[in-house]
Coordinates of C-alpha atoms in Angstrom, one line a residue:
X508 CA 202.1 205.0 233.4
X509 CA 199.6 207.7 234.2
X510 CA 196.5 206.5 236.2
X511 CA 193.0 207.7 237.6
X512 CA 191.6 205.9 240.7
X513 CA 187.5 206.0 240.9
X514 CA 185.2 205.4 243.6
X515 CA 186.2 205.0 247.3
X516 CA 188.9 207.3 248.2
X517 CA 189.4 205.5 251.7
X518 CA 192.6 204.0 249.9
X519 CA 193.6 206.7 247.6
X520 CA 196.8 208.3 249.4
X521 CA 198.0 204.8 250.0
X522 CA 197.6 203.7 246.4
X523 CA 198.8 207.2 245.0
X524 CA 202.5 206.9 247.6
X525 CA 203.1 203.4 246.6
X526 CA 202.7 203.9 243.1
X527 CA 204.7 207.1 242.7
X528 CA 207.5 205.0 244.3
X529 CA 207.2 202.8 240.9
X530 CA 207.2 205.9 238.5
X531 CA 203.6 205.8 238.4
X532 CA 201.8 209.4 237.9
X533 CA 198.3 210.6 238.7
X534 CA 197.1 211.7 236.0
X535 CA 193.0 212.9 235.7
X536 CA 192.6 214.2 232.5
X537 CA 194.7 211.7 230.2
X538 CA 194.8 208.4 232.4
X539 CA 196.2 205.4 230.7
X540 CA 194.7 203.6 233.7
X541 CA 191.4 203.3 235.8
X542 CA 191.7 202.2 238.9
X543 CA 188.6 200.8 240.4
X544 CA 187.8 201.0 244.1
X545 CA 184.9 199.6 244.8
X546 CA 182.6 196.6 244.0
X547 CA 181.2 195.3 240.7
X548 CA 178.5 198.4 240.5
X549 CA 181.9 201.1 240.8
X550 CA 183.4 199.4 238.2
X551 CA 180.2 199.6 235.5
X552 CA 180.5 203.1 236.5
X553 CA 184.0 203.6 235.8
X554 CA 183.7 201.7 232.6
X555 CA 180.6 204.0 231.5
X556 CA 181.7 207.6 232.7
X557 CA 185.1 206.5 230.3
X558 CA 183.4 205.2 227.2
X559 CA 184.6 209.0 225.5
X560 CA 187.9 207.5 225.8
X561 CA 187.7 203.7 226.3
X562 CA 189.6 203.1 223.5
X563 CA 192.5 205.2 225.3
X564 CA 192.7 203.1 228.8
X565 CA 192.8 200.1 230.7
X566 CA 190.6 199.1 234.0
X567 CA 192.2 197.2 237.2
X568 CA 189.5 196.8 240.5
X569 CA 190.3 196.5 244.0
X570 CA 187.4 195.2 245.9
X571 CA 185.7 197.0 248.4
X572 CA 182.5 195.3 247.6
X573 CA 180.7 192.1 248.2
X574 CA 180.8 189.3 244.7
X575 CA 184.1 191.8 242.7
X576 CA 183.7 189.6 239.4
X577 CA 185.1 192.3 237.8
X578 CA 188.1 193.0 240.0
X579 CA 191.7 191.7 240.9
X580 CA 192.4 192.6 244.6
X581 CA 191.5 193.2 247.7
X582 CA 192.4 196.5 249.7
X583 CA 194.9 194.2 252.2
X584 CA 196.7 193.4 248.5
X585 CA 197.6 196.7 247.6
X586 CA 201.4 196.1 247.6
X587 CA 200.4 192.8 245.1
X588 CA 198.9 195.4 243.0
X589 CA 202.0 197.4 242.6
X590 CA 204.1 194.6 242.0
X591 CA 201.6 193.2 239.5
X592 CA 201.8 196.7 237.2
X593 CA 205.8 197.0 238.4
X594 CA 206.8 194.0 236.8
X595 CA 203.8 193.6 233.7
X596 CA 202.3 191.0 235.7
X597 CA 199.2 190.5 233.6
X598 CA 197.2 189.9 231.0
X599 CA 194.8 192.1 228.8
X600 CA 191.0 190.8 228.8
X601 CA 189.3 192.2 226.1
X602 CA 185.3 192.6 226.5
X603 CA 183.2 193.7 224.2
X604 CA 180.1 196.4 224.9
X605 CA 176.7 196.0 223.7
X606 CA 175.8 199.1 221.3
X607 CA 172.4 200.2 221.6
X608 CA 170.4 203.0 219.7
X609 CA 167.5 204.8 221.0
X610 CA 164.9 205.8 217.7
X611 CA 161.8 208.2 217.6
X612 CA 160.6 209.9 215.4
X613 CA 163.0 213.0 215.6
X614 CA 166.7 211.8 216.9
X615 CA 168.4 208.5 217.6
X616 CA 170.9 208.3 220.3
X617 CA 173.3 205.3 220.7
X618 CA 175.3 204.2 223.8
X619 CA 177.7 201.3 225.2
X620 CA 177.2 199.1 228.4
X621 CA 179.6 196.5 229.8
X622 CA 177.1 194.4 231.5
X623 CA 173.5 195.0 230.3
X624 CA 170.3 197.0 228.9
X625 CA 166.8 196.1 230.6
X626 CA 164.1 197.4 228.7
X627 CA 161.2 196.6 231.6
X628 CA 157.1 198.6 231.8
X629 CA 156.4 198.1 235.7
X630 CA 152.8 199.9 234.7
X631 CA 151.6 197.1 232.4
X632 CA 151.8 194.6 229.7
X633 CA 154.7 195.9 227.3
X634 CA 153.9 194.4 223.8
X635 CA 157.0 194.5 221.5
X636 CA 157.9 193.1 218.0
X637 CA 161.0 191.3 218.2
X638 CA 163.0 191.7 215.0
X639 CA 166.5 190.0 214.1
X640 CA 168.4 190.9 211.6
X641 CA 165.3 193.2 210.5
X642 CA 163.1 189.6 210.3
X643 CA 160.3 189.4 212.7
X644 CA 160.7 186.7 215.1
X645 CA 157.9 187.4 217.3
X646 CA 155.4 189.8 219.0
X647 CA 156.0 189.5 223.0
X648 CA 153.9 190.8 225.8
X649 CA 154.7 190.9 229.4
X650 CA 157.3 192.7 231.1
X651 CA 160.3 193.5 229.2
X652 CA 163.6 192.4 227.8
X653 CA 167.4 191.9 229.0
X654 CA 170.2 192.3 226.6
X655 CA 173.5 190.9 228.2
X656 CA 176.8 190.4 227.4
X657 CA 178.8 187.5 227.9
X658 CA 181.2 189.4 230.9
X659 CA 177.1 190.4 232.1
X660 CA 175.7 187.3 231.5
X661 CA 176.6 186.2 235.4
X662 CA 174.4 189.3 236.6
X663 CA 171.1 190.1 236.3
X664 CA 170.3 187.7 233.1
X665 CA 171.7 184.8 235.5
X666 CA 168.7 185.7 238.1
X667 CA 166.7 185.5 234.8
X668 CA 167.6 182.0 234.2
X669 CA 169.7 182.9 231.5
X670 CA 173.0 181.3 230.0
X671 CA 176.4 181.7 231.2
X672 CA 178.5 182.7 228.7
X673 CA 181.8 182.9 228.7
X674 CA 183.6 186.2 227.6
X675 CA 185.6 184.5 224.8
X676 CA 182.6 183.3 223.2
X677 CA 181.8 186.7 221.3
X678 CA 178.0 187.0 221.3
X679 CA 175.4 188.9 222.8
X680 CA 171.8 187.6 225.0
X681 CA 168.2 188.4 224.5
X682 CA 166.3 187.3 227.8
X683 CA 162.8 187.8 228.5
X684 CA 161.7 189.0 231.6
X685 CA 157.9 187.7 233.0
X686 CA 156.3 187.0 229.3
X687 CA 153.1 186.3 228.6
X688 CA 152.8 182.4 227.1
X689 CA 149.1 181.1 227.1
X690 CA 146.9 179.1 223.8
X691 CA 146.9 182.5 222.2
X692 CA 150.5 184.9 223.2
X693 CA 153.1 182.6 222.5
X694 CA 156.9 183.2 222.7
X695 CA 160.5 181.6 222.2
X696 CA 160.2 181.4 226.5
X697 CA 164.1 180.5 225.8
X698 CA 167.1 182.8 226.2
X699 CA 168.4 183.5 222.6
X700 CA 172.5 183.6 222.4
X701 CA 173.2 185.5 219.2
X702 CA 176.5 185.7 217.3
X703 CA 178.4 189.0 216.9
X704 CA 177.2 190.9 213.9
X705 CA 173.0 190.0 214.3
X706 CA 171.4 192.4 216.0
X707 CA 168.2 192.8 217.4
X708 CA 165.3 195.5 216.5
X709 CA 162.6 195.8 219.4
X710 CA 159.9 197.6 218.3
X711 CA 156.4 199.3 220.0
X712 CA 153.6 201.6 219.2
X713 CA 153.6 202.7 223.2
X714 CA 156.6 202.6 225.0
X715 CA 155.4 204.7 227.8
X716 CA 156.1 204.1 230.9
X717 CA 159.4 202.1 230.1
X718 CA 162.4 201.8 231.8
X719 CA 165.4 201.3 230.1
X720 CA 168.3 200.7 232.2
X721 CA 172.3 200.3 230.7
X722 CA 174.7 199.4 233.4
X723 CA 172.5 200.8 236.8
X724 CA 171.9 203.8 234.8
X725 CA 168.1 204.9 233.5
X726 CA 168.3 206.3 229.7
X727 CA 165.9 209.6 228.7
X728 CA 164.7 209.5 225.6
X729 CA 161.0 210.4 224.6
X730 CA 158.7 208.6 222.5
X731 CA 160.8 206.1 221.7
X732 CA 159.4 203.5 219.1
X733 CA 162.5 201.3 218.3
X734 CA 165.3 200.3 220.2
X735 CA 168.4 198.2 218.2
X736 CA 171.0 196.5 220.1
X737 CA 174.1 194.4 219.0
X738 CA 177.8 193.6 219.7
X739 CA 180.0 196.2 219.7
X740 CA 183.6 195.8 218.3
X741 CA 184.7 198.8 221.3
X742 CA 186.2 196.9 224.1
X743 CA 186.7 197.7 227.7
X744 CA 190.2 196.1 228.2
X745 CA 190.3 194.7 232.2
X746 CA 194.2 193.6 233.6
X747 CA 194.1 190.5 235.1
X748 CA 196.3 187.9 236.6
X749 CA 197.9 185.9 234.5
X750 CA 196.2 182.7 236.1
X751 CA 192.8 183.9 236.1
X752 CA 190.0 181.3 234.8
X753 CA 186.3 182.9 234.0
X754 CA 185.1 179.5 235.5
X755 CA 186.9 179.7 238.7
X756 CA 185.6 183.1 238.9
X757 CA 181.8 181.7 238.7
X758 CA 182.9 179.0 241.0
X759 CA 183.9 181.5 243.6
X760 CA 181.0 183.8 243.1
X761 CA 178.3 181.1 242.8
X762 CA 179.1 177.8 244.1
X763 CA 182.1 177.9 247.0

């Protein structure tokens, strides 16, 4: 199998001797593997500077990091690793990415994330029209919006007070972030869990100002007056162990 390892290269020559002793080649330009090293943040970055070819590899993490929901090992379990791809050890997780389209008035761009898109003003009040399925649902003010997935929806939509979802369950969030809800600006004030295939229009006369964050990383795009997001039918495929449960996972992260 040829491979690519991203992120920290402490481990690299030990990882890249080991695995040449199994057949395994290092391979930079046509990896049929991504090796994470790193915590939860290396692997959104792995996953996002391969979305040109994510239909072309798989993702393993070692962690390196602090929580590693997104990962299999840690750096003292290397020789597990290698006996894990030796004999097939695993199973394929399949996660769906959120698509999301940029729109002004002269170009539309549209991207993938693994986790998340925050759509936040920290200047002031952001007023959107909230459209699903191209039906208004309602006009928000405050501060912005999350758009998680399910494999994301233990991040930064938990801190939100979102739902946990689990990745199986092939959906997509919309959380607000700090809305306005008073006897005149009224909103849902409720995370919305909607199916695969809806998606979601947000739309403003003035998005100055806003951030719109996918993954950790800030999008450029100017003058944008509509941003549509749904579920993606690309997939980032993860190996994991053939015992892992997406509820012991939260256990371990959250609760233990």
């Amino acid at each position: 199998m040829r491979y690519l390892i991203y992120g920290n290269d402490l481990y690299n020559q030990e990882i890249i001797n080991k695995l040449t002793e199994i057949g395994f080649v290092y391979d930079v330009e046509n990896p049929e593997l991504i090796i994470s090293v790193g915590g939860d943040g290396t692997m959104l970055n792995a996953v996002r500077n391969n979305l040109f070819r994510i239909d072309q590899v798989k993702f393993l993490g070692i962690n390196t990091g602090k929580l590693g929901f997104y990962t299999e090992f840690l750096p003292s379990e290397i020789d597990k690793m290698v006996e894990f791809l030796k004999n097939k050890d695993y199973r394929e997780c399949h996660f769906n990415l959120l698509e999301y389209t940029l729109i002004n008035d002269q170009e539309q761009y549209t991207s993938y994330a693994l986790n998340e898109i925050a759509i936040t003003n920290p200047i002031h009040t952001q007023i959107i029209d909230v459209y699903i399925n191209d039906i208004h649902f309602e006009t928000f003010r405050g501060t912005g919006f999350l758009i998680s997935t399910p494999s994301g929806s233990t991040a930064y939509n938990k801190s939100l007070q979102g739902s946990v979802v689990h990745p199986e369950v092939k959906s997509f969030q919309l959380t607000e972030i700090a809305s306005i809800n008073n006897r005149v600006f009224k909103t849902i004030s409720s995370p919305l869990v909607l199916p695969k295939y809806h998606f979601v229009s947000l739309v403003s006369k003035n998005y100055e100002n806003i951030f719109i964050v996918a993954d950790g990383e800030r999008e450029h795009l100017e003058n944008i007056h509509t941003i549509k997001v749904t579920l993606s039918q690309k997939v980032a495929i993860f190996l994991t162990k053939k015992e892992d449960d997406f509820w012991i996972r939260v256990k371990k992260a959250f609760i233990e």
